[in-house]
Amino acid sequence: PWSALERLRRRMAVPGGLAAEFVQTFTPAGFASGEVESGRVALQLPDCLRWDYLEPYRKSYLICGSRAHSWVEGEPRGQRTTIEARHEMGLDLLLLPIAELRGRYRAAAQVATEGQLDLVLEPTGADSPLAAANLALDLERERLSRLEYRDREGNVTSFRFSGYRALEDPEAFT
């Protein structure tokens, strides 16, 4: 699983970055369905991500290194904070070095019938707010097609990605 994740990251760390569409679903513990949001994501791995939510409410998040910026359309100003990827659920999976992830998670992999490799990661530390993370890697396109994580309370956040292409906006991370 670790070599597959490392290869995926290398393939997604293209000069100029990547863009894709996403659909995010947050399903609270005990519920069968959840809140759905969608938009665009821009990736410049290993350390920049930008999420532009378009539906149902426009908002954006930009993370480069340890600086995080967020803004909501119509608000007079955004927010800027300092974060550590190792303390943020889901972000650690995309931003921390593989060697560090190996110490944080137990990993298993299995090939799914639809040409995807499913990775299941479980935290090794009891203090992690994350209970499990699942990543689906599209083997043909060598892209992340799904990222899903469950917290210790049973809430599930799922991202589905599609339409990968070269990032055309040179200002996406400024």
C-alpha positions as a printed Julia matrix, in Angstrom:
174×3 Matrix{Float64}:
   0.0    0.0     0.0
   2.8    2.45    0.81
   4.54   2.08   -2.54
   1.19   2.56   -4.32
   0.52   5.74   -2.34
   4.05   7.02   -2.96
   3.72   6.37   -6.7
   0.34   8.12   -6.78
   1.81  11.18   -5.11
   4.71  11.3    -7.58
   2.29  11.04  -10.52
   0.09  13.81   -9.1
   3.02  16.15   -8.38
   3.15  17.47  -11.92
   4.78  20.77  -12.87
   2.14  23.5   -12.91
  -0.31  21.49  -10.8
  -3.55  19.62  -11.37
  -7.21  20.59  -11.21
 -10.27  18.39  -10.74
 -13.9   18.48   -9.7
 -14.98  17.08   -6.34
 -18.13  16.12   -4.51
 -17.89  16.09   -0.72
 -20.42  14.31    1.47
 -20.46  14.66    5.24
 -22.61  11.99    6.91
 -23.08  12.41   10.67
 -22.9    9.32   12.85
 -26.24   7.5    12.94
 -27.52   8.95    9.66
 -27.87   7.14    6.31
 -27.25  10.23    4.19
 -25.53  13.54    4.64
 -24.81  17.03    3.43
 -23.41  17.26   -0.1
 -21.16  20.04   -1.39
 -19.24  20.28   -4.66
 -16.65  22.36   -6.42
 -13.12  22.38   -7.83
  -9.82  21.41   -6.29
  -6.34  22.52   -7.34
  -3.29  20.52   -6.27
   0.34  21.44   -6.37
   1.83  18.61   -4.38
   3.71  18.2    -2.14
   2.39  21.21   -0.21
  -0.39  23.25   -1.84
  -4.11  22.5    -2.04
  -7.0   24.76   -2.94
 -10.66  23.85   -2.5
 -13.22  26.1    -4.21
 -16.7   25.05   -3.11
 -19.36  26.15   -5.58
 -22.54  24.41   -4.41
 -24.55  24.97   -2.33
 -22.48  27.87   -0.89
 -19.41  29.48   -2.39
 -16.34  29.33   -0.14
 -12.66  28.64   -0.62
  -9.76  27.14    1.31
  -6.11  27.48    0.35
  -3.31  25.62    2.09
   0.35  26.07    1.2
   2.78  24.66    3.7
   1.58  25.59    7.15
  -0.45  28.63    6.03
  -4.2   28.19    5.59
  -6.51  30.81    4.14
 -10.3   30.63    3.96
 -12.94  32.95    2.65
 -16.67  32.89    2.04
 -18.22  34.76   -0.87
 -19.96  37.89    0.35
 -18.0   38.16    3.59
 -15.89  41.32    4.0
 -12.69  39.41    4.78
 -11.26  35.92    4.98
  -9.34  34.09    7.65
  -5.66  33.19    7.81
  -4.26  30.62   10.22
  -1.25  28.44   10.75
  -1.86  24.69   10.64
   0.14  21.49   10.89
  -0.84  18.79    8.38
  -0.06  16.13   10.99
  -2.91  17.47   13.15
  -5.52  17.8    10.39
  -7.66  14.79    9.48
  -7.32  13.91    5.82
  -4.65  16.5     5.07
  -1.94  14.37    6.61
  -2.72  11.67    4.04
  -1.96  14.03    1.17
   0.8   16.2     2.61
   2.99  14.28    5.06
   5.96  12.24    3.85
   5.28   8.52    3.35
   7.89   7.63    5.99
   5.94   9.62    8.57
   2.61   8.1     7.48
   4.07   4.6     7.95
   4.56   5.41   11.63
   1.05   6.83   11.99
  -1.02   4.18   10.17
  -1.38   0.47    9.54
  -2.12  -0.02    5.85
  -3.74  -2.68    3.7
  -4.5   -2.74   -0.02
  -6.79  -4.69   -2.28
  -7.63  -4.43   -5.97
 -11.28  -3.54   -6.53
 -13.23  -4.9    -9.48
 -13.55  -1.55  -11.26
  -9.82  -1.08  -11.81
  -9.12   0.67   -8.56
  -6.76  -0.08   -5.74
  -8.39   0.44   -2.37
  -6.11   1.46    0.5
  -7.34   1.18    4.06
  -5.4    3.11    6.7
  -5.95   2.79   10.43
  -4.17   5.05   12.92
  -1.69   3.35   15.22
  -2.15   5.93   17.99
  -5.21   5.93   20.24
  -5.09   9.74   20.43
  -5.87  10.21   16.71
  -9.27  11.79   15.99
  -9.34   9.62   12.87
 -10.68   6.05   13.16
  -9.98   4.97    9.56
  -9.26   6.37    6.12
  -9.97   4.77    2.75
  -8.39   5.9    -0.48
  -9.38   4.63   -3.92
  -6.63   4.93   -6.53
  -7.56   4.8   -10.2
  -4.9    2.42  -11.53
  -5.34   3.35  -15.2
  -5.2    7.13  -14.78
  -2.96   7.03  -11.7
  -5.12   9.49   -9.81
  -6.95   9.59   -6.49
 -10.63   8.95   -7.2
 -11.96   8.85   -3.63
 -10.81   9.83   -0.14
 -13.02   8.9     2.77
 -12.35   9.15    6.47
 -14.28   8.29    9.6
 -13.67  10.02   12.9
 -13.87   8.4    16.33
 -17.45   9.66   16.77
 -18.57   7.8    13.62
 -18.95  10.81   11.3
 -17.87  10.09    7.72
 -16.45  12.62    5.25
 -16.09  11.45    1.66
 -14.54  13.19   -1.35
 -15.0   11.88   -4.9
 -12.71  13.35   -7.56
 -13.18  13.44  -11.34
 -12.12  15.34  -14.44
  -8.41  15.69  -13.68
  -6.58  18.09  -15.99
  -3.59  20.42  -15.99
  -4.13  23.46  -13.8
  -4.65  26.47  -16.05
  -4.79  29.2   -13.39
  -1.23  30.35  -12.55
  -2.65  32.47   -9.67
  -4.49  29.58   -7.94
  -2.03  29.44   -5.04
  -1.43  33.18   -4.52
